Amino acid sequence: MYRIGIDVGGTNIAMGLVDESYKIIEKKSIKTSENSSPKEMIRAIADGIRELIAGLKSISEQSESGSLNDLIDAIGIGVPGTAELDTGKILYANNLGFEDVPFLTELKKELGHELADKTFFENDANAAAIGEYITGGYNVPVFVMVTLGTGIGGGIIINGKLLRGCNYAAAEFGHMSLNIDGCDCNCGRKGCFEDYASAAALVEQAKEAMKSPEGKESLLWKGISTIDDLDGERFFEAVKAGDKRAEAVLNGYCNYLSEGLTNLINILQPDVIVLSGGITRAADLFLDKVKDKVAKEVYSRASKINTKIILAKGISDSFYVGIIGTSLVYKM
Ligand SMILES: [Zn+2]
């Protein structure tokens, strides 16, 4: 049997046909523009699904099965917003410009009844957590994944079930405030975790440091002509080269990240917090600091057992995480 995973992003829709050993055997990518209406996007996704299934023809001809649909176990779609499972609507997805769109309902109509029953959708960060939980072979009662990217997202899985909350909007870790007098967040609050501890926030903090008088001498300026050329990779190169400004920025960042993770641990006491996102490729430069600070601050520090903070071990490439995670959402 095969599954189809579809990761809908602001600029791109990644789709793939996945086999039972979580290998992507066929993939496709569709460009979306900000102007794509929900209708156009749904039609493009349905066409993509049909193409992937048609690609299975040769396989199905060699198998006993008469029907192509018998080869498809499930189709999963990850969306960057709140996926309301009982109504099939995307309530709000700011980077798609969607509000109250009957996305799943319309897609199911477009696909026809045979595939409709096998089609599921889920918030993309939840889908990534499901993918990591299943492919990483975790067998723990309380699993939390925190993804550090442009923002901070994540998922909570308790006793093998995704925690969706009363309205499917659970696990928006990024919008936990660390400072009510802090900077303005795009959610309307102040001082949210993601404004301090996302990968994008780290780069912003480094840029601030570069503008200071001492920052002018920093290695952060090495090889770039304007401040906007700074990215995560260059930032970590400066840290590796022993640049004091970059190190100070990273220490500040670790404090914010530890603060947010400590809050999560104090509430959930998970067996494991898995960190994911491109920034974790440089984790050898900051993970131990974060773990030390969390260990000192967490409420349960006297306990014999405490939360393990580890890096994602399932699928590391973000393209694959999206496809494989969504292909598995039907399991929860
Ligand atoms: Zn916020």
Tab-separated table of C-alpha atoms and ligand atoms in Angstrom:
chain	number	residue	atom	x	y	z
A	1	MET	CA	0.000	0.000	0.000
A	2	TYR	CA	1.019	3.596	-0.612
A	3	ARG	CA	0.196	6.931	0.963
A	4	ILE	CA	0.189	10.405	-0.446
A	5	GLY	CA	1.510	13.326	1.587
A	6	ILE	CA	0.883	16.942	0.604
A	7	ASP	CA	2.493	19.881	2.352
A	8	VAL	CA	0.831	23.181	1.475
A	9	GLY	CA	3.122	26.170	1.990
A	10	GLY	CA	2.881	29.856	1.170
A	11	THR	CA	4.946	29.587	-2.015
A	12	ASN	CA	4.991	25.900	-2.824
A	13	ILE	CA	2.942	22.721	-2.497
A	14	ALA	CA	5.131	19.643	-2.055
A	15	MET	CA	3.493	16.304	-2.834
A	16	GLY	CA	4.786	12.783	-2.736
A	17	LEU	CA	3.852	9.142	-3.018
A	18	VAL	CA	5.222	7.303	0.014
A	19	ASP	CA	5.682	3.559	0.466
A	20	GLU	CA	5.327	1.584	3.679
A	21	SER	CA	8.960	2.058	4.635
A	22	TYR	CA	8.486	5.863	4.485
A	23	LYS	CA	10.350	6.210	1.197
A	24	ILE	CA	9.160	8.833	-1.259
A	25	ILE	CA	8.935	6.984	-4.562
A	26	GLU	CA	7.463	9.816	-6.628
A	27	LYS	CA	7.293	13.512	-5.924
A	28	LYS	CA	5.858	16.691	-7.348
A	29	SER	CA	5.978	20.329	-6.546
A	30	ILE	CA	3.396	22.963	-7.472
A	31	LYS	CA	4.029	26.706	-7.242
A	32	THR	CA	1.395	28.696	-5.430
A	33	SER	CA	1.187	32.415	-5.668
A	34	GLU	CA	-0.346	34.649	-3.039
A	35	ASN	CA	-3.232	35.253	-5.405
A	36	SER	CA	-4.163	31.602	-5.758
A	37	SER	CA	-7.765	31.284	-4.774
A	38	PRO	CA	-8.726	28.307	-2.616
A	39	LYS	CA	-10.605	26.888	-5.621
A	40	GLU	CA	-7.548	27.001	-7.887
A	41	MET	CA	-5.360	25.528	-5.213
A	42	ILE	CA	-7.793	22.688	-4.495
A	43	ARG	CA	-8.039	21.873	-8.207
A	44	ALA	CA	-4.233	21.852	-8.564
A	45	ILE	CA	-3.884	19.538	-5.566
A	46	ALA	CA	-6.562	17.157	-6.888
A	47	ASP	CA	-4.803	17.059	-10.297
A	48	GLY	CA	-1.515	16.355	-8.553
A	49	ILE	CA	-3.067	13.505	-6.561
A	50	ARG	CA	-4.495	11.982	-9.752
A	51	GLU	CA	-1.106	12.238	-11.460
A	52	LEU	CA	0.643	10.504	-8.574
A	53	ILE	CA	-1.969	7.751	-8.627
A	54	ALA	CA	-1.671	7.383	-12.413
A	55	GLY	CA	2.067	6.920	-11.865
A	56	LEU	CA	1.177	3.832	-9.883
A	57	LYS	CA	-0.362	2.208	-12.960
A	58	SER	CA	2.661	0.110	-13.810
A	59	ILE	CA	2.860	-1.105	-10.226
A	60	SER	CA	-0.831	-1.931	-10.113
A	61	GLU	CA	-0.624	-3.862	-13.376
A	62	GLN	CA	1.954	-6.121	-11.806
A	63	SER	CA	-0.115	-6.614	-8.678
A	64	GLU	CA	-3.172	-8.739	-8.079
A	65	SER	CA	-5.270	-5.702	-7.302
A	66	GLY	CA	-7.728	-4.549	-9.887
A	67	SER	CA	-8.328	-1.078	-8.554
A	68	LEU	CA	-5.766	1.693	-8.318
A	69	ASN	CA	-7.538	3.040	-5.314
A	70	ASP	CA	-6.874	-0.219	-3.481
A	71	LEU	CA	-3.212	0.689	-3.603
A	72	ILE	CA	-3.747	3.964	-1.743
A	73	ASP	CA	-3.999	3.700	2.005
A	74	ALA	CA	-4.454	7.380	2.787
A	75	ILE	CA	-3.961	10.900	1.512
A	76	GLY	CA	-2.871	13.551	3.996
A	77	ILE	CA	-2.665	17.304	3.583
A	78	GLY	CA	-0.776	19.630	5.919
A	79	VAL	CA	-1.868	23.254	5.998
A	80	PRO	CA	-0.218	26.265	7.639
A	81	GLY	CA	-3.197	27.187	9.783
A	82	THR	CA	-5.965	25.774	11.927
A	83	ALA	CA	-7.409	22.628	10.321
A	84	GLU	CA	-10.876	22.144	11.781
A	85	LEU	CA	-11.339	18.411	11.449
A	86	ASP	CA	-15.082	18.224	12.133
A	87	THR	CA	-16.062	20.806	9.488
A	88	GLY	CA	-13.225	20.285	6.990
A	89	LYS	CA	-12.450	24.013	7.101
A	90	ILE	CA	-9.225	25.945	7.348
A	91	LEU	CA	-10.245	28.555	9.896
A	92	TYR	CA	-7.298	30.847	9.409
A	93	ALA	CA	-4.024	30.578	7.495
A	94	ASN	CA	-2.374	33.985	7.289
A	95	ASN	CA	0.331	33.133	4.772
A	96	LEU	CA	-2.204	31.630	2.380
A	97	GLY	CA	-4.647	34.491	2.985
A	98	PHE	CA	-7.344	31.921	3.870
A	99	GLU	CA	-10.110	32.519	6.362
A	100	ASP	CA	-12.941	30.083	6.936
A	101	VAL	CA	-12.272	28.085	3.752
A	102	PRO	CA	-14.030	24.662	3.397
A	103	PHE	CA	-10.753	23.241	2.094
A	104	LEU	CA	-11.035	19.548	2.888
A	105	THR	CA	-14.732	19.385	2.032
A	106	GLU	CA	-14.120	20.888	-1.411
A	107	LEU	CA	-11.047	18.761	-2.066
A	108	LYS	CA	-13.004	15.612	-1.221
A	109	LYS	CA	-15.733	16.638	-3.688
A	110	GLU	CA	-13.094	17.224	-6.345
A	111	LEU	CA	-11.529	13.792	-5.722
A	112	GLY	CA	-14.737	11.768	-5.767
A	113	HIS	CA	-16.090	9.467	-3.082
A	114	GLU	CA	-13.609	6.615	-3.468
A	115	LEU	CA	-10.659	8.781	-2.491
A	116	ALA	CA	-12.627	11.182	-0.289
A	117	ASP	CA	-12.927	8.642	2.527
A	118	LYS	CA	-9.163	8.263	2.585
A	119	THR	CA	-8.342	11.959	2.621
A	120	PHE	CA	-7.372	13.789	5.816
A	121	PHE	CA	-5.924	17.151	6.717
A	122	GLU	CA	-3.997	18.554	9.637
A	123	ASN	CA	-2.078	21.597	10.746
A	124	ASP	CA	1.421	21.339	9.217
A	125	ALA	CA	3.348	21.549	12.507
A	126	ASN	CA	1.159	18.791	13.946
A	127	ALA	CA	1.785	16.716	10.799
A	128	ALA	CA	5.556	17.154	11.202
A	129	ALA	CA	5.295	16.020	14.835
A	130	ILE	CA	3.300	12.942	13.776
A	131	GLY	CA	5.952	12.171	11.126
A	132	GLU	CA	8.800	12.418	13.625
A	133	TYR	CA	6.914	10.409	16.259
A	134	ILE	CA	6.150	7.531	13.893
A	135	THR	CA	9.319	7.412	11.779
A	136	GLY	CA	11.554	8.055	14.796
A	137	GLY	CA	10.017	5.042	16.576
A	138	TYR	CA	9.303	6.917	19.812
A	139	ASN	CA	7.427	4.892	22.326
A	140	VAL	CA	6.880	7.410	25.093
A	141	PRO	CA	3.685	8.568	26.833
A	142	VAL	CA	4.258	12.306	26.431
A	143	PHE	CA	6.037	13.502	23.273
A	144	VAL	CA	6.557	17.147	22.353
A	145	MET	CA	8.149	18.462	19.184
A	146	VAL	CA	9.255	22.085	18.900
A	147	THR	CA	10.154	23.325	15.425
A	148	LEU	CA	12.405	26.376	15.224
A	149	GLY	CA	11.968	28.126	11.889
A	150	THR	CA	10.595	31.464	10.734
A	151	GLY	CA	8.319	31.087	13.743
A	152	ILE	CA	8.030	28.371	16.368
A	153	GLY	CA	5.537	25.584	15.883
A	154	GLY	CA	5.129	22.137	17.246
A	155	GLY	CA	2.974	19.277	18.285
A	156	ILE	CA	2.068	17.328	21.408
A	157	ILE	CA	1.378	13.579	21.291
A	158	ILE	CA	0.043	11.947	24.433
A	159	ASN	CA	-0.276	8.156	24.632
A	160	GLY	CA	-0.053	7.948	20.850
A	161	LYS	CA	-2.775	10.561	20.234
A	162	LEU	CA	-2.207	14.042	18.898
A	163	LEU	CA	-3.434	16.726	21.292
A	164	ARG	CA	-5.578	19.025	19.177
A	165	GLY	CA	-7.381	20.951	21.907
A	166	CYS	CA	-11.081	21.906	21.970
A	167	ASN	CA	-10.777	23.838	18.682
A	168	TYR	CA	-7.863	22.127	16.828
A	169	ALA	CA	-5.507	25.000	17.687
A	170	ALA	CA	-3.396	23.351	20.402
A	171	ALA	CA	0.405	23.497	20.576
A	172	GLU	CA	0.930	27.033	19.273
A	173	PHE	CA	4.072	27.212	21.370
A	174	GLY	CA	5.367	30.203	19.434
A	175	HIS	CA	2.663	32.421	20.876
A	176	MET	CA	3.374	31.768	24.520
A	177	SER	CA	4.476	35.139	25.844
A	178	LEU	CA	7.786	35.386	27.680
A	179	ASN	CA	7.467	39.111	28.331
A	180	ILE	CA	4.226	41.112	28.519
A	181	ASP	CA	6.229	44.289	27.962
A	182	GLY	CA	8.130	42.732	25.082
A	183	CYS	CA	8.083	43.358	21.355
A	184	ASP	CA	4.870	43.265	19.328
A	185	CYS	CA	3.990	39.897	17.836
A	186	ASN	CA	1.979	39.401	14.634
A	187	CYS	CA	-0.615	37.536	16.760
A	188	GLY	CA	-1.489	40.746	18.598
A	189	ARG	CA	0.287	39.933	21.864
A	190	LYS	CA	3.644	41.091	23.160
A	191	GLY	CA	6.835	39.200	23.817
A	192	CYS	CA	5.927	35.858	22.228
A	193	PHE	CA	8.397	32.955	22.387
A	194	GLU	CA	8.866	32.926	18.605
A	195	ASP	CA	9.821	36.596	18.519
A	196	TYR	CA	12.854	35.704	20.664
A	197	ALA	CA	13.703	32.081	20.001
A	198	SER	CA	12.811	31.245	16.383
A	199	ALA	CA	15.637	30.855	13.867
A	200	ALA	CA	14.516	34.130	12.287
A	201	ALA	CA	14.658	35.885	15.675
A	202	LEU	CA	18.255	34.741	16.160
A	203	VAL	CA	19.281	36.344	12.859
A	204	GLU	CA	17.454	39.557	13.855
A	205	GLN	CA	19.281	39.617	17.202
A	206	ALA	CA	22.600	39.215	15.373
A	207	LYS	CA	21.743	42.100	13.043
A	208	GLU	CA	21.013	44.333	16.034
A	209	ALA	CA	24.422	43.459	17.466
A	210	MET	CA	26.114	44.262	14.153
A	211	LYS	CA	24.689	47.785	14.239
A	212	SER	CA	26.214	48.606	17.628
A	213	PRO	CA	29.596	50.453	17.741
A	214	GLU	CA	31.461	47.311	18.934
A	215	GLY	CA	29.532	45.243	16.423
A	216	LYS	CA	31.167	47.084	13.532
A	217	GLU	CA	34.369	45.091	14.160
A	218	SER	CA	32.520	41.795	14.435
A	219	LEU	CA	33.250	38.821	12.178
A	220	LEU	CA	29.507	38.843	11.520
A	221	TRP	CA	30.331	41.400	8.820
A	222	LYS	CA	32.832	39.062	7.143
A	223	GLY	CA	32.080	38.393	3.484
A	224	ILE	CA	28.843	40.376	3.306
A	225	SER	CA	28.183	43.830	1.915
A	226	THR	CA	24.876	44.686	3.566
A	227	ILE	CA	23.404	43.646	6.886
A	228	ASP	CA	20.534	41.877	5.140
A	229	ASP	CA	23.005	39.347	3.734
A	230	LEU	CA	23.434	37.870	7.191
A	231	ASP	CA	21.816	34.460	7.523
A	232	GLY	CA	21.913	31.645	10.039
A	233	GLU	CA	24.792	29.889	8.324
A	234	ARG	CA	27.051	32.982	8.389
A	235	PHE	CA	26.031	33.665	11.957
A	236	PHE	CA	27.177	30.231	13.126
A	237	GLU	CA	30.426	30.562	11.139
A	238	ALA	CA	31.207	33.694	13.180
A	239	VAL	CA	30.427	31.795	16.400
A	240	LYS	CA	32.735	28.967	15.339
A	241	ALA	CA	35.478	31.484	14.562
A	242	GLY	CA	35.234	32.701	18.166
A	243	ASP	CA	33.610	36.094	17.470
A	244	LYS	CA	32.677	37.614	20.845
A	245	ARG	CA	29.644	39.558	19.562
A	246	ALA	CA	28.216	36.470	17.882
A	247	GLU	CA	28.816	34.411	21.022
A	248	ALA	CA	27.017	37.011	23.148
A	249	VAL	CA	24.054	36.953	20.769
A	250	LEU	CA	23.949	33.158	20.895
A	251	ASN	CA	24.059	33.184	24.710
A	252	GLY	CA	21.110	35.586	24.783
A	253	TYR	CA	19.241	33.390	22.309
A	254	CYS	CA	19.913	30.279	24.432
A	255	ASN	CA	18.395	32.065	27.436
A	256	TYR	CA	15.183	32.740	25.524
A	257	LEU	CA	15.004	29.229	24.100
A	258	SER	CA	15.613	27.701	27.538
A	259	GLU	CA	12.964	29.922	29.077
A	260	GLY	CA	10.290	28.762	26.628
A	261	LEU	CA	11.277	25.084	26.861
A	262	THR	CA	11.255	25.306	30.672
A	263	ASN	CA	7.699	26.682	30.533
A	264	LEU	CA	6.636	23.758	28.353
A	265	ILE	CA	8.286	21.252	30.673
A	266	ASN	CA	6.726	22.800	33.781
A	267	ILE	CA	3.269	22.403	32.236
A	268	LEU	CA	3.548	19.041	30.463
A	269	GLN	CA	6.547	17.222	32.002
A	270	PRO	CA	7.030	15.362	28.707
A	271	ASP	CA	9.279	12.320	28.412
A	272	VAL	CA	10.974	14.003	25.509
A	273	ILE	CA	11.130	17.361	23.755
A	274	VAL	CA	12.371	16.962	20.202
A	275	LEU	CA	13.857	20.048	18.557
A	276	SER	CA	13.644	20.336	14.785
A	277	GLY	CA	14.247	22.922	12.082
A	278	GLY	CA	17.303	23.866	9.988
A	279	ILE	CA	18.929	25.700	12.916
A	280	THR	CA	19.420	22.388	14.730
A	281	ARG	CA	22.181	21.546	12.245
A	282	ALA	CA	24.296	23.909	14.390
A	283	ALA	CA	22.997	22.418	17.648
A	284	ASP	CA	26.495	21.402	18.764
A	285	LEU	CA	27.074	25.132	19.324
A	286	PHE	CA	24.071	25.701	21.589
A	287	LEU	CA	22.181	22.585	22.694
A	288	ASP	CA	24.306	21.850	25.787
A	289	LYS	CA	23.906	25.429	27.019
A	290	VAL	CA	20.153	25.187	26.604
A	291	LYS	CA	19.997	21.834	28.398
A	292	ASP	CA	22.121	23.131	31.304
A	293	LYS	CA	19.939	26.187	31.781
A	294	VAL	CA	16.712	24.192	31.578
A	295	ALA	CA	18.078	21.661	34.104
A	296	LYS	CA	18.821	24.489	36.558
A	297	GLU	CA	15.479	26.246	36.151
A	298	VAL	CA	12.888	23.553	35.662
A	299	TYR	CA	10.469	23.126	38.572
A	300	SER	CA	11.074	19.374	38.644
A	301	ARG	CA	14.874	19.719	38.999
A	302	ALA	CA	14.909	17.575	42.165
A	303	SER	CA	13.157	14.737	40.353
A	304	LYS	CA	15.098	11.604	39.446
A	305	ILE	CA	13.513	11.602	36.018
A	306	ASN	CA	13.461	14.686	33.840
A	307	THR	CA	12.545	15.557	30.270
A	308	LYS	CA	15.130	14.661	27.637
A	309	ILE	CA	15.786	17.411	25.111
A	310	ILE	CA	16.999	15.867	21.870
A	311	LEU	CA	17.224	16.612	18.153
A	312	ALA	CA	14.766	15.189	15.642
A	313	LYS	CA	15.966	11.767	14.562
A	314	GLY	CA	13.293	10.840	12.038
A	315	ILE	CA	13.554	12.636	8.740
A	316	SER	CA	15.783	15.687	8.692
A	317	ASP	CA	15.123	17.256	5.279
A	318	SER	CA	12.246	19.730	5.565
A	319	PHE	CA	10.861	18.783	2.128
A	320	TYR	CA	10.608	15.155	3.217
A	321	VAL	CA	9.333	15.975	6.711
A	322	GLY	CA	6.373	17.748	5.128
A	323	ILE	CA	5.474	14.923	2.763
A	324	ILE	CA	6.066	12.011	5.118
A	325	GLY	CA	4.445	13.721	8.102
A	326	THR	CA	1.299	14.502	6.141
A	327	SER	CA	1.193	11.006	4.633
A	328	LEU	CA	0.846	9.682	8.193
A	329	VAL	CA	-1.736	12.046	9.692
A	330	TYR	CA	-4.519	9.498	9.161
A	331	LYS	CA	-2.930	7.406	11.909
A	332	MET	CA	-3.960	9.976	14.542
B	1	ZN	ZN	2.442	35.874	19.205
